PDB file of C-alpha atoms in Angstrom:
ATOM      1  CA  MET A   1     -26.148 -10.257  -7.398  1.00 50.00           C
ATOM      2  CA  SER A   2     -24.677 -12.326 -10.250  1.00 51.00           C
ATOM      3  CA  ASP A   3     -20.795 -12.696 -10.517  1.00 57.00           C
ATOM      4  CA  ALA A   4     -21.018 -10.667 -13.689  1.00 58.00           C
ATOM      5  CA  GLN A   5     -22.461  -7.750 -11.725  1.00 79.00           C
ATOM      6  CA  GLN A   6     -20.047  -8.098  -8.531  1.00 90.00           C
ATOM      7  CA  LEU A   7     -17.411  -5.826  -8.002  1.00 96.00           C
ATOM      8  CA  ARG A   8     -14.003  -7.390  -8.425  1.00 98.00           C
ATOM      9  CA  ILE A   9     -11.599  -5.796  -5.729  1.00 98.00           C
ATOM     10  CA  GLY A  10      -7.890  -5.853  -5.388  1.00 98.00           C
ATOM     11  CA  PHE A  11      -6.630  -5.935  -1.996  1.00 97.00           C
ATOM     12  CA  VAL A  12      -2.917  -6.965  -0.411  1.00 94.00           C
ATOM     13  CA  PRO A  13      -3.813  -9.499   1.651  1.00 94.00           C
ATOM     14  CA  GLU A  14      -2.089  -8.387   5.020  1.00 94.00           C
ATOM     15  CA  HIS A  15      -3.576  -7.239   8.453  1.00 96.00           C
ATOM     16  CA  PHE A  16      -4.665  -3.999   7.083  1.00 96.00           C
ATOM     17  CA  SER A  17      -7.581  -6.037   4.817  1.00 97.00           C
ATOM     18  CA  THR A  18      -9.501  -6.754   7.803  1.00 98.00           C
ATOM     19  CA  PRO A  19     -12.271  -4.405   7.778  1.00 98.00           C
ATOM     20  CA  LEU A  20     -12.734  -5.542   4.173  1.00 98.00           C
ATOM     21  CA  HIS A  21     -13.485  -9.035   5.366  1.00 98.00           C
ATOM     22  CA  PHE A  22     -15.616  -7.795   8.043  1.00 98.00           C
ATOM     23  CA  ALA A  23     -17.373  -5.698   5.547  1.00 98.00           C
ATOM     24  CA  GLN A  24     -18.283  -8.964   3.258  1.00 97.00           C
ATOM     25  CA  LYS A  25     -18.740 -11.353   6.428  1.00 97.00           C
ATOM     26  CA  TYR A  26     -21.280  -8.821   8.216  1.00 98.00           C
ATOM     27  CA  PHE A  27     -22.576  -6.072   5.851  1.00 98.00           C
ATOM     28  CA  GLY A  28     -23.108  -7.848   2.698  1.00 96.00           C
ATOM     29  CA  LEU A  29     -20.639  -6.433   0.481  1.00 96.00           C
ATOM     30  CA  GLU A  30     -21.350  -8.497  -2.656  1.00 92.00           C
ATOM     31  CA  ALA A  31     -17.552  -8.442  -4.373  1.00 96.00           C
ATOM     32  CA  LYS A  32     -15.281 -10.836  -5.230  1.00 97.00           C
ATOM     33  CA  LEU A  33     -12.025 -10.356  -3.237  1.00 98.00           C
ATOM     34  CA  ILE A  34      -8.760 -10.822  -5.396  1.00 98.00           C
ATOM     35  CA  PRO A  35      -5.468 -10.859  -3.278  1.00 97.00           C
ATOM     36  CA  PHE A  36      -2.489  -9.143  -4.969  1.00 95.00           C
ATOM     37  CA  PRO A  37       0.406  -9.961  -2.481  1.00 91.00           C
ATOM     38  CA  SER A  38       2.919  -8.093  -4.542  1.00 87.00           C
ATOM     39  CA  GLY A  39       0.860  -4.900  -3.837  1.00 89.00           C
ATOM     40  CA  THR A  40      -0.043  -1.646  -5.485  1.00 92.00           C
ATOM     41  CA  GLY A  41       2.006  -1.680  -8.593  1.00 90.00           C
ATOM     42  CA  HIS A  42       0.296  -5.374  -9.734  1.00 92.00           C
ATOM     43  CA  MET A  43      -3.153  -3.945  -8.987  1.00 96.00           C
ATOM     44  CA  ILE A  44      -2.139  -0.843 -11.455  1.00 95.00           C
ATOM     45  CA  THR A  45      -1.529  -3.170 -14.307  1.00 95.00           C
ATOM     46  CA  ALA A  46      -4.695  -5.089 -13.064  1.00 97.00           C
ATOM     47  CA  LEU A  47      -6.935  -2.036 -13.514  1.00 98.00           C
ATOM     48  CA  ARG A  48      -5.611  -1.111 -16.599  1.00 97.00           C
ATOM     49  CA  ASP A  49      -6.098  -4.422 -18.365  1.00 97.00           C
ATOM     50  CA  GLY A  50      -9.632  -4.707 -16.932  1.00 97.00           C
ATOM     51  CA  GLU A  51      -9.084  -7.493 -14.384  1.00 98.00           C
ATOM     52  CA  ILE A  52     -10.325  -5.492 -11.537  1.00 98.00           C
ATOM     53  CA  ASP A  53     -12.936  -2.784 -10.638  1.00 97.00           C
ATOM     54  CA  ILE A  54     -11.465  -1.261  -7.418  1.00 98.00           C
ATOM     55  CA  GLY A  55      -8.059  -1.116  -5.870  1.00 98.00           C
ATOM     56  CA  ILE A  56      -7.172  -0.798  -1.881  1.00 98.00           C
ATOM     57  CA  GLY A  57      -3.639  -0.184  -1.836  1.00 96.00           C
ATOM     58  CA  LEU A  58      -0.850   2.398  -0.872  1.00 94.00           C
ATOM     59  CA  THR A  59      -1.533   6.105  -1.839  1.00 95.00           C
ATOM     60  CA  ASP A  60       2.180   7.175  -3.153  1.00 93.00           C
ATOM     61  CA  GLY A  61       1.742   3.923  -5.725  1.00 93.00           C
ATOM     62  CA  TRP A  62      -1.730   5.426  -7.066  1.00 95.00           C
ATOM     63  CA  VAL A  63      -0.517   8.621  -7.288  1.00 95.00           C
ATOM     64  CA  ALA A  64       2.683   7.971  -9.022  1.00 93.00           C
ATOM     65  CA  GLY A  65       1.057   5.565 -11.356  1.00 94.00           C
ATOM     66  CA  LEU A  66      -1.059   8.690 -12.767  1.00 95.00           C
ATOM     67  CA  GLY A  67       1.443  11.110 -12.028  1.00 94.00           C
ATOM     68  CA  LYS A  68       4.127   9.736 -14.628  1.00 90.00           C
ATOM     69  CA  GLU A  69       4.660  11.255 -18.044  1.00 86.00           C
ATOM     70  CA  ASP A  70       4.298   7.782 -19.622  1.00 84.00           C
ATOM     71  CA  THR A  71       0.962   7.096 -17.956  1.00 88.00           C
ATOM     72  CA  PRO A  72      -0.977   4.992 -20.987  1.00 89.00           C
ATOM     73  CA  GLY A  73      -4.273   6.618 -21.857  1.00 91.00           C
ATOM     74  CA  ASP A  74      -6.485   7.737 -19.328  1.00 92.00           C
ATOM     75  CA  GLY A  75      -4.400   6.233 -16.663  1.00 95.00           C
ATOM     76  CA  GLY A  76      -7.173   3.427 -15.959  1.00 97.00           C
ATOM     77  CA  TYR A  77      -8.107   4.754 -12.882  1.00 97.00           C
ATOM     78  CA  ARG A  78      -8.996   7.421 -10.349  1.00 97.00           C
ATOM     79  CA  LEU A  79      -8.805   8.080  -6.546  1.00 97.00           C
ATOM     80  CA  VAL A  80     -12.343   7.685  -4.944  1.00 96.00           C
ATOM     81  CA  GLY A  81     -11.735   7.116  -1.429  1.00 96.00           C
ATOM     82  CA  THR A  82      -9.431   6.927   1.908  1.00 96.00           C
ATOM     83  CA  TYR A  83      -8.894   3.565   3.837  1.00 98.00           C
ATOM     84  CA  VAL A  84      -6.337   4.614   6.141  1.00 97.00           C
ATOM     85  CA  GLU A  85      -5.758   7.935   7.934  1.00 96.00           C
ATOM     86  CA  THR A  86      -2.232   7.117   9.604  1.00 96.00           C
ATOM     87  CA  PRO A  87       1.140   6.882   7.864  1.00 95.00           C
ATOM     88  CA  LEU A  88       2.786   3.770   6.984  1.00 94.00           C
ATOM     89  CA  CYS A  89       5.844   2.810   8.686  1.00 95.00           C
ATOM     90  CA  TRP A  90       7.971   0.967   5.995  1.00 96.00           C
ATOM     91  CA  ALA A  91      10.976  -1.403   7.959  1.00 98.00           C
ATOM     92  CA  ILE A  92      14.123  -1.197   5.631  1.00 98.00           C
ATOM     93  CA  SER A  93      15.514  -4.595   5.679  1.00 98.00           C
ATOM     94  CA  THR A  94      18.617  -6.652   4.502  1.00 98.00           C
ATOM     95  CA  GLY A  95      19.973 -10.331   5.332  1.00 98.00           C
ATOM     96  CA  LYS A  96      20.918 -12.250   8.262  1.00 96.00           C
ATOM     97  CA  GLU A  97      24.270 -12.359   7.428  1.00 95.00           C
ATOM     98  CA  ARG A  98      25.292  -8.763   5.447  1.00 96.00           C
ATOM     99  CA  PRO A  99      27.983  -7.393   8.091  1.00 94.00           C
ATOM    100  CA  GLU A 100      28.707  -5.017   5.120  1.00 95.00           C
ATOM    101  CA  ILE A 101      25.480  -3.433   5.647  1.00 96.00           C
ATOM    102  CA  LYS A 102      25.382  -1.676   8.985  1.00 94.00           C
ATOM    103  CA  SER A 103      23.262   1.708   8.766  1.00 97.00           C
ATOM    104  CA  ILE A 104      20.619   3.258   6.365  1.00 97.00           C
ATOM    105  CA  ASP A 105      24.053   5.042   5.352  1.00 96.00           C
ATOM    106  CA  SER A 106      25.525   1.692   4.159  1.00 96.00           C
ATOM    107  CA  LEU A 107      22.885   1.620   1.412  1.00 98.00           C
ATOM    108  CA  LYS A 108      23.642   4.445  -0.822  1.00 96.00           C
ATOM    109  CA  GLY A 109      24.468   3.182  -4.290  1.00 96.00           C
ATOM    110  CA  SER A 110      23.542  -0.404  -3.334  1.00 97.00           C
ATOM    111  CA  LYS A 111      20.996  -2.759  -4.969  1.00 98.00           C
ATOM    112  CA  ILE A 112      17.579  -2.447  -3.719  1.00 98.00           C
ATOM    113  CA  GLY A 113      14.523  -5.078  -3.985  1.00 98.00           C
ATOM    114  CA  ILE A 114      11.465  -3.824  -5.010  1.00 95.00           C
ATOM    115  CA  SER A 115       8.223  -5.719  -5.832  1.00 91.00           C
ATOM    116  CA  ARG A 116       7.278  -4.137  -9.148  1.00 85.00           C
ATOM    117  CA  LEU A 117       8.396  -1.272 -10.941  1.00 83.00           C
ATOM    118  CA  GLY A 118       6.078   1.865  -9.790  1.00 78.00           C
ATOM    119  CA  SER A 119       5.083  -0.163  -6.470  1.00 84.00           C
ATOM    120  CA  GLY A 120       5.583   1.268  -3.030  1.00 87.00           C
ATOM    121  CA  SER A 121       8.294  -0.389  -2.635  1.00 91.00           C
ATOM    122  CA  GLN A 122      10.148   1.196  -5.556  1.00 91.00           C
ATOM    123  CA  VAL A 123       8.327   5.044  -4.888  1.00 89.00           C
ATOM    124  CA  MET A 124       9.372   4.870  -1.075  1.00 92.00           C
ATOM    125  CA  GLY A 125      13.174   3.923  -2.493  1.00 94.00           C
ATOM    126  CA  TYR A 126      13.533   7.578  -3.961  1.00 91.00           C
ATOM    127  CA  VAL A 127      11.723   8.907  -0.655  1.00 91.00           C
ATOM    128  CA  LEU A 128      14.500   7.271   1.273  1.00 95.00           C
ATOM    129  CA  ALA A 129      17.043   8.716  -0.941  1.00 94.00           C
ATOM    130  CA  ASP A 130      15.599  12.204  -0.899  1.00 91.00           C
ATOM    131  CA  GLN A 131      15.552  12.242   2.873  1.00 93.00           C
ATOM    132  CA  GLN A 132      19.206  11.279   3.095  1.00 95.00           C
ATOM    133  CA  GLY A 133      20.504  13.399   0.610  1.00 94.00           C
ATOM    134  CA  TRP A 134      21.401  10.819  -1.900  1.00 94.00           C
ATOM    135  CA  LEU A 135      19.968  12.630  -5.155  1.00 89.00           C
ATOM    136  CA  SER A 136      21.820  14.498  -7.894  1.00 85.00           C
ATOM    137  CA  PRO A 137      20.980  15.277 -11.038  1.00 82.00           C
ATOM    138  CA  GLY A 138      22.058  12.992 -13.382  1.00 79.00           C
ATOM    139  CA  ALA A 139      23.054   9.978 -11.092  1.00 83.00           C
ATOM    140  CA  ALA A 140      20.778   7.168  -9.650  1.00 87.00           C
ATOM    141  CA  PRO A 141      20.845   6.780  -5.779  1.00 93.00           C
ATOM    142  CA  TYR A 142      20.921   2.992  -6.075  1.00 96.00           C
ATOM    143  CA  SER A 143      23.072   0.916  -8.277  1.00 96.00           C
ATOM    144  CA  ASP A 144      20.205  -1.068  -9.543  1.00 96.00           C
ATOM    145  CA  PHE A 145      16.127  -1.884  -8.770  1.00 95.00           C
ATOM    146  CA  VAL A 146      16.038  -5.528  -8.691  1.00 97.00           C
ATOM    147  CA  VAL A 147      12.450  -6.699  -9.356  1.00 95.00           C
ATOM    148  CA  LEU A 148      11.372  -9.706  -7.129  1.00 96.00           C
ATOM    149  CA  GLN A 149       7.311 -10.008  -7.525  1.00 93.00           C
ATOM    150  CA  ASN A 150       6.660 -10.505  -3.622  1.00 93.00           C
ATOM    151  CA  PHE A 151       7.538 -10.295   0.022  1.00 94.00           C
ATOM    152  CA  ALA A 152       9.235 -13.962   0.050  1.00 96.00           C
ATOM    153  CA  ASN A 153      11.083 -13.531  -3.181  1.00 97.00           C
ATOM    154  CA  LEU A 154      12.621 -10.119  -1.213  1.00 98.00           C
ATOM    155  CA  ARG A 155      13.586 -11.820   2.062  1.00 98.00           C
ATOM    156  CA  ASN A 156      15.297 -14.542  -0.171  1.00 98.00           C
ATOM    157  CA  ALA A 157      16.886 -12.115  -2.147  1.00 98.00           C
ATOM    158  CA  VAL A 158      18.826 -10.118   0.508  1.00 98.00           C
ATOM    159  CA  ASN A 159      20.356 -13.339   1.692  1.00 98.00           C
ATOM    160  CA  ASP A 160      21.594 -14.653  -1.213  1.00 97.00           C
ATOM    161  CA  GLY A 161      22.909 -11.477  -2.360  1.00 97.00           C
ATOM    162  CA  SER A 162      21.120 -10.549  -5.393  1.00 98.00           C
ATOM    163  CA  ALA A 163      19.832  -7.397  -3.682  1.00 98.00           C
ATOM    164  CA  ASP A 164      21.556  -5.423  -0.605  1.00 98.00           C
ATOM    165  CA  PHE A 165      18.056  -4.278   0.744  1.00 98.00           C
ATOM    166  CA  PHE A 166      14.541  -3.801   0.694  1.00 98.00           C
ATOM    167  CA  MET A 167      11.360  -1.920   2.335  1.00 97.00           C
ATOM    168  CA  TRP A 168       8.226  -3.433   3.364  1.00 96.00           C
ATOM    169  CA  GLU A 169       5.638  -2.772   6.339  1.00 94.00           C
ATOM    170  CA  HIS A 170       7.164  -2.866   9.861  1.00 94.00           C
ATOM    171  CA  PHE A 171       4.490  -5.344  11.341  1.00 93.00           C
ATOM    172  CA  THR A 172       4.391  -7.630   8.135  1.00 93.00           C
ATOM    173  CA  SER A 173       8.377  -7.875   8.313  1.00 95.00           C
ATOM    174  CA  LYS A 174       8.321  -8.096  12.147  1.00 94.00           C
ATOM    175  CA  ARG A 175       7.841 -11.903  12.355  1.00 93.00           C
ATOM    176  CA  TYR A 176      11.025 -12.225   9.830  1.00 97.00           C
ATOM    177  CA  TYR A 177      13.250 -10.131  12.572  1.00 97.00           C
ATOM    178  CA  ASP A 178      11.797 -12.637  15.233  1.00 95.00           C
ATOM    179  CA  ASN A 179      13.081 -15.481  13.834  1.00 96.00           C
ATOM    180  CA  GLY A 180      16.380 -14.412  12.205  1.00 97.00           C
ATOM    181  CA  GLU A 181      15.475 -14.839   8.485  1.00 98.00           C
ATOM    182  CA  ILE A 182      16.275 -11.253   8.026  1.00 98.00           C
ATOM    183  CA  ARG A 183      17.594  -7.950  10.012  1.00 98.00           C
ATOM    184  CA  ARG A 184      16.137  -4.777  10.569  1.00 97.00           C
ATOM    185  CA  VAL A 185      18.432  -1.528   9.278  1.00 97.00           C
ATOM    186  CA  GLY A 186      16.011   1.130  10.066  1.00 97.00           C
ATOM    187  CA  GLU A 187      12.587   2.613   9.190  1.00 97.00           C
ATOM    188  CA  ILE A 188      10.866   5.445   7.114  1.00 96.00           C
ATOM    189  CA  TYR A 189       7.278   6.666   7.511  1.00 95.00           C
ATOM    190  CA  THR A 190       5.330   8.111   4.542  1.00 92.00           C
ATOM    191  CA  PRO A 191       4.726  11.854   4.443  1.00 89.00           C
ATOM    192  CA  TRP A 192       0.989  11.271   3.907  1.00 92.00           C
ATOM    193  CA  SER A 193      -2.005   9.017   5.014  1.00 92.00           C
ATOM    194  CA  SER A 194      -1.182   5.634   3.840  1.00 92.00           C
ATOM    195  CA  TRP A 195      -3.950   3.562   1.851  1.00 97.00           C
ATOM    196  CA  LYS A 196      -6.218   4.807  -0.634  1.00 97.00           C
ATOM    197  CA  ILE A 197      -9.505   3.287  -2.638  1.00 97.00           C
ATOM    198  CA  VAL A 198      -9.557   3.699  -6.380  1.00 98.00           C
ATOM    199  CA  ALA A 199     -11.872   2.641  -9.161  1.00 97.00           C
ATOM    200  CA  SER A 200     -10.886   1.888 -12.968  1.00 97.00           C
ATOM    201  CA  THR A 201     -12.403   4.189 -15.366  1.00 96.00           C
ATOM    202  CA  ALA A 202     -14.457   1.947 -17.214  1.00 95.00           C
ATOM    203  CA  LEU A 203     -16.477   1.163 -14.149  1.00 95.00           C
ATOM    204  CA  LEU A 204     -16.950   4.959 -13.485  1.00 93.00           C
ATOM    205  CA  ASN A 205     -17.495   5.831 -16.975  1.00 90.00           C
ATOM    206  CA  GLY A 206     -19.545   3.091 -18.426  1.00 85.00           C
ATOM    207  CA  GLY A 207     -23.089   1.739 -17.933  1.00 76.00           C
ATOM    208  CA  GLY A 208     -24.588  -0.806 -15.449  1.00 76.00           C
ATOM    209  CA  GLY A 209     -24.591   1.850 -12.139  1.00 86.00           C
ATOM    210  CA  GLY A 210     -20.628   2.170 -11.629  1.00 89.00           C
ATOM    211  CA  LYS A 211     -20.910   5.054  -9.423  1.00 89.00           C
ATOM    212  CA  ALA A 212     -24.030   3.671  -7.305  1.00 91.00           C
ATOM    213  CA  LYS A 213     -21.464   0.361  -6.819  1.00 93.00           C
ATOM    214  CA  VAL A 214     -18.759   2.322  -5.592  1.00 94.00           C
ATOM    215  CA  ALA A 215     -20.956   4.430  -3.507  1.00 93.00           C
ATOM    216  CA  ASP A 216     -22.591   1.113  -1.829  1.00 95.00           C
ATOM    217  CA  LEU A 217     -18.822   0.201  -1.505  1.00 96.00           C
ATOM    218  CA  PHE A 218     -18.286   3.036   0.683  1.00 96.00           C
ATOM    219  CA  THR A 219     -21.117   1.983   2.764  1.00 97.00           C
ATOM    220  CA  LYS A 220     -20.650  -1.352   3.833  1.00 98.00           C
ATOM    221  CA  LEU A 221     -16.884  -0.457   4.050  1.00 98.00           C
ATOM    222  CA  ASP A 222     -17.889   2.108   6.673  1.00 98.00           C
ATOM    223  CA  GLN A 223     -19.430  -0.582   8.694  1.00 98.00           C
ATOM    224  CA  GLY A 224     -16.635  -3.028   8.371  1.00 98.00           C
ATOM    225  CA  ILE A 225     -14.284  -0.503   9.991  1.00 98.00           C
ATOM    226  CA  LYS A 226     -16.610   0.317  12.682  1.00 98.00           C
ATOM    227  CA  HIS A 227     -17.244  -3.556  13.335  1.00 98.00           C
ATOM    228  CA  PHE A 228     -13.342  -3.662  13.297  1.00 98.00           C
ATOM    229  CA  GLU A 229     -12.573  -0.806  15.934  1.00 97.00           C
ATOM    230  CA  ASP A 230     -15.862  -2.258  17.982  1.00 98.00           C
ATOM    231  CA  HIS A 231     -14.641  -5.887  18.066  1.00 98.00           C
ATOM    232  CA  GLN A 232     -10.574  -5.696  18.410  1.00 97.00           C
ATOM    233  CA  ASP A 233     -10.326  -9.164  19.854  1.00 97.00           C
ATOM    234  CA  GLU A 234     -12.106 -10.472  16.927  1.00 98.00           C
ATOM    235  CA  ALA A 235      -9.946  -8.590  14.526  1.00 98.00           C
ATOM    236  CA  VAL A 236      -6.620  -9.873  16.618  1.00 98.00           C
ATOM    237  CA  GLU A 237      -8.040 -13.450  16.172  1.00 97.00           C
ATOM    238  CA  TYR A 238      -8.689 -12.911  12.697  1.00 97.00           C
ATOM    239  CA  ILE A 239      -5.006 -11.440  11.523  1.00 97.00           C
ATOM    240  CA  SER A 240      -3.132 -14.134  14.022  1.00 96.00           C
ATOM    241  CA  THR A 241      -5.190 -17.322  12.557  1.00 96.00           C
ATOM    242  CA  HIS A 242      -5.812 -16.384   8.627  1.00 95.00           C
ATOM    243  CA  LEU A 243      -2.434 -13.842   8.155  1.00 92.00           C
ATOM    244  CA  ASP A 244       0.958 -14.060   8.785  1.00 86.00           C
ATOM    245  CA  TYR A 245       0.956 -12.183  12.064  1.00 93.00           C
ATOM    246  CA  SER A 246       1.318 -13.251  15.790  1.00 94.00           C
ATOM    247  CA  ALA A 247      -1.626 -12.087  18.052  1.00 96.00           C
ATOM    248  CA  GLU A 248       0.884 -10.127  19.902  1.00 96.00           C
ATOM    249  CA  ASP A 249       1.957  -8.082  16.705  1.00 95.00           C
ATOM    250  CA  ALA A 250      -1.548  -7.481  15.391  1.00 96.00           C
ATOM    251  CA  ARG A 251      -2.359  -6.060  19.220  1.00 96.00           C
ATOM    252  CA  GLU A 252       0.277  -4.064  18.655  1.00 95.00           C
ATOM    253  CA  TRP A 253      -0.466  -2.877  15.366  1.00 96.00           C
ATOM    254  CA  LEU A 254      -4.342  -1.914  16.417  1.00 96.00           C
ATOM    255  CA  LYS A 255      -2.618   0.761  18.574  1.00 95.00           C
ATOM    256  CA  THR A 256      -0.932   2.548  15.514  1.00 94.00           C
ATOM    257  CA  VAL A 257      -3.142   2.752  13.060  1.00 96.00           C
ATOM    258  CA  ARG A 258      -6.675   4.654  12.421  1.00 97.00           C
ATOM    259  CA  PHE A 259      -8.891   3.618   9.787  1.00 97.00           C
ATOM    260  CA  SER A 260     -10.741   6.245   7.721  1.00 96.00           C
ATOM    261  CA  SER A 261     -14.579   6.437   9.520  1.00 91.00           C
ATOM    262  CA  LYS A 262     -16.026   7.651   6.268  1.00 95.00           C
ATOM    263  CA  THR A 263     -13.950   6.240   3.520  1.00 96.00           C
ATOM    264  CA  GLU A 264     -15.520   8.021   0.317  1.00 95.00           C
ATOM    265  CA  GLY A 265     -13.640  10.928  -0.568  1.00 94.00           C
ATOM    266  CA  VAL A 266     -10.189  11.894  -0.855  1.00 94.00           C
ATOM    267  CA  ASP A 267      -8.135  14.885   0.726  1.00 93.00           C
ATOM    268  CA  THR A 268      -6.858  17.309  -1.797  1.00 93.00           C
ATOM    269  CA  LYS A 269      -4.091  18.389   0.479  1.00 94.00           C
ATOM    270  CA  VAL A 270      -2.861  14.809   0.701  1.00 94.00           C
ATOM    271  CA  ILE A 271      -2.816  13.824  -2.869  1.00 95.00           C
ATOM    272  CA  THR A 272      -0.938  17.443  -3.748  1.00 94.00           C
ATOM    273  CA  LYS A 273       1.581  16.838  -1.174  1.00 92.00           C
ATOM    274  CA  CYS A 274       2.085  13.058  -2.190  1.00 93.00           C
ATOM    275  CA  ILE A 275       2.761  14.896  -5.992  1.00 93.00           C
ATOM    276  CA  ASN A 276       4.959  17.565  -4.444  1.00 91.00           C
ATOM    277  CA  ILE A 277       7.182  15.003  -2.463  1.00 89.00           C
ATOM    278  CA  LEU A 278       7.617  12.603  -5.383  1.00 89.00           C
ATOM    279  CA  GLU A 279       8.658  15.402  -7.799  1.00 89.00           C
ATOM    280  CA  LYS A 280      11.110  16.425  -5.363  1.00 85.00           C
ATOM    281  CA  ALA A 281      12.252  12.668  -5.035  1.00 81.00           C
ATOM    282  CA  GLY A 282      12.541  12.673  -8.622  1.00 84.00           C
ATOM    283  CA  VAL A 283       9.579  10.039  -9.228  1.00 87.00           C
ATOM    284  CA  LEU A 284       7.617  12.603 -10.871  1.00 90.00           C
ATOM    285  CA  LYS A 285       8.646  14.976 -13.521  1.00 89.00           C
ATOM    286  CA  GLU A 286       7.182  18.558 -12.837  1.00 87.00           C
ATOM    287  CA  GLY A 287       4.933  20.134 -15.541  1.00 85.00           C
ATOM    288  CA  VAL A 288       3.836  16.290 -17.072  1.00 86.00           C
ATOM    289  CA  GLY A 289       1.063  13.795 -15.912  1.00 88.00           C
ATOM    290  CA  LEU A 290      -2.187  14.339 -13.932  1.00 93.00           C
ATOM    291  CA  LYS A 291      -2.439  16.733 -11.510  1.00 92.00           C
ATOM    292  CA  THR A 292      -4.474  16.550  -8.411  1.00 94.00           C
ATOM    293  CA  GLU A 293      -8.075  17.175  -9.798  1.00 92.00           C
ATOM    294  CA  GLY A 294      -7.405  15.015 -12.688  1.00 93.00           C
ATOM    295  CA  MET A 295      -6.432  11.953 -10.491  1.00 95.00           C
ATOM    296  CA  LEU A 296     -10.286  12.174  -8.842  1.00 94.00           C
ATOM    297  CA  VAL A 297     -13.420  12.245  -9.905  1.00 87.00           C
ATOM    298  CA  THR A 298     -15.794  15.215  -9.611  1.00 73.00           C
ATOM    299  CA  GLY A 299     -19.066  14.760  -7.294  1.00 65.00           C
ATOM    300  CA  LEU A 300     -18.009  11.237  -5.913  1.00 62.00           C
ATOM    301  CA  ALA A 301     -14.386  11.760  -4.296  1.00 57.00           C
ATOM    302  CA  ALA A 302     -12.530  15.249  -4.215  1.00 55.00           C
ATOM    303  CA  GLN A 303     -13.043  17.062  -1.373  1.00 54.00           C
ATOM    304  CA  ALA A 304     -12.137  20.810  -1.147  1.00 42.00           C
ATOM    305  CA  PRO A 305      -8.818  21.566   0.576  1.00 40.00           C
TER     306      PRO A 305
END
């Protein structure tokens, strides 16, 4: 397959990407894998700009991107598959020398660091505020959302005071707790399965067999996930040598994660629950933006509730 025909797949270069690596290494996934260290929000921009065809990212980021009232055009993408079934544990972090931040209660009205507007790191800030009872009409739960692009900048910001705290995946953060660079304040779990697969509307609606390419991707990803589950020592070796994790942390993470055995399709109940919680948290407005059925592709991804 020529480079022009290959799928361009955006992914976050963290431990969750390991089955994608195996799908390409062992099962003939013909695709250009494009890393997005800043996460889902950046992939949304790339999908809308025609820079990638597929994105593998966080459920809440995808849903927020399609559910907002200012979503441009047709939104640029649709949810087509499920990558990870388990919730995501977001660690809440501050600087190593921030004695004024003693607990989650200390974070109300503070400056939250986020990777990009619309990212999971911003969305979960609202979910945290909702859970803590900090939301009130006409008042923001935080004094500022400080856009910092990537994990390294977020860590620096909570130490130099330009942000007070940020949220990032637990095991990605753990190495920096262990070396003393940042300090853990608490954690919050997503109230939904954490990772979904999206395809650009240009790919789905255009010529060139876009839907067939997506179907082939699902087949190869399913094989990559099966290999991941059957060869966990190899997974630990890959994660600890190619990504920013210790072998010990990789093994602990394996105990907590469950990938989807069938990546094609999306449980509509999960998307509806996500929309409802994001509306309650103030991320989405009720009655505007796409709803569950509009975020999916009939005949390719939508599953009956």
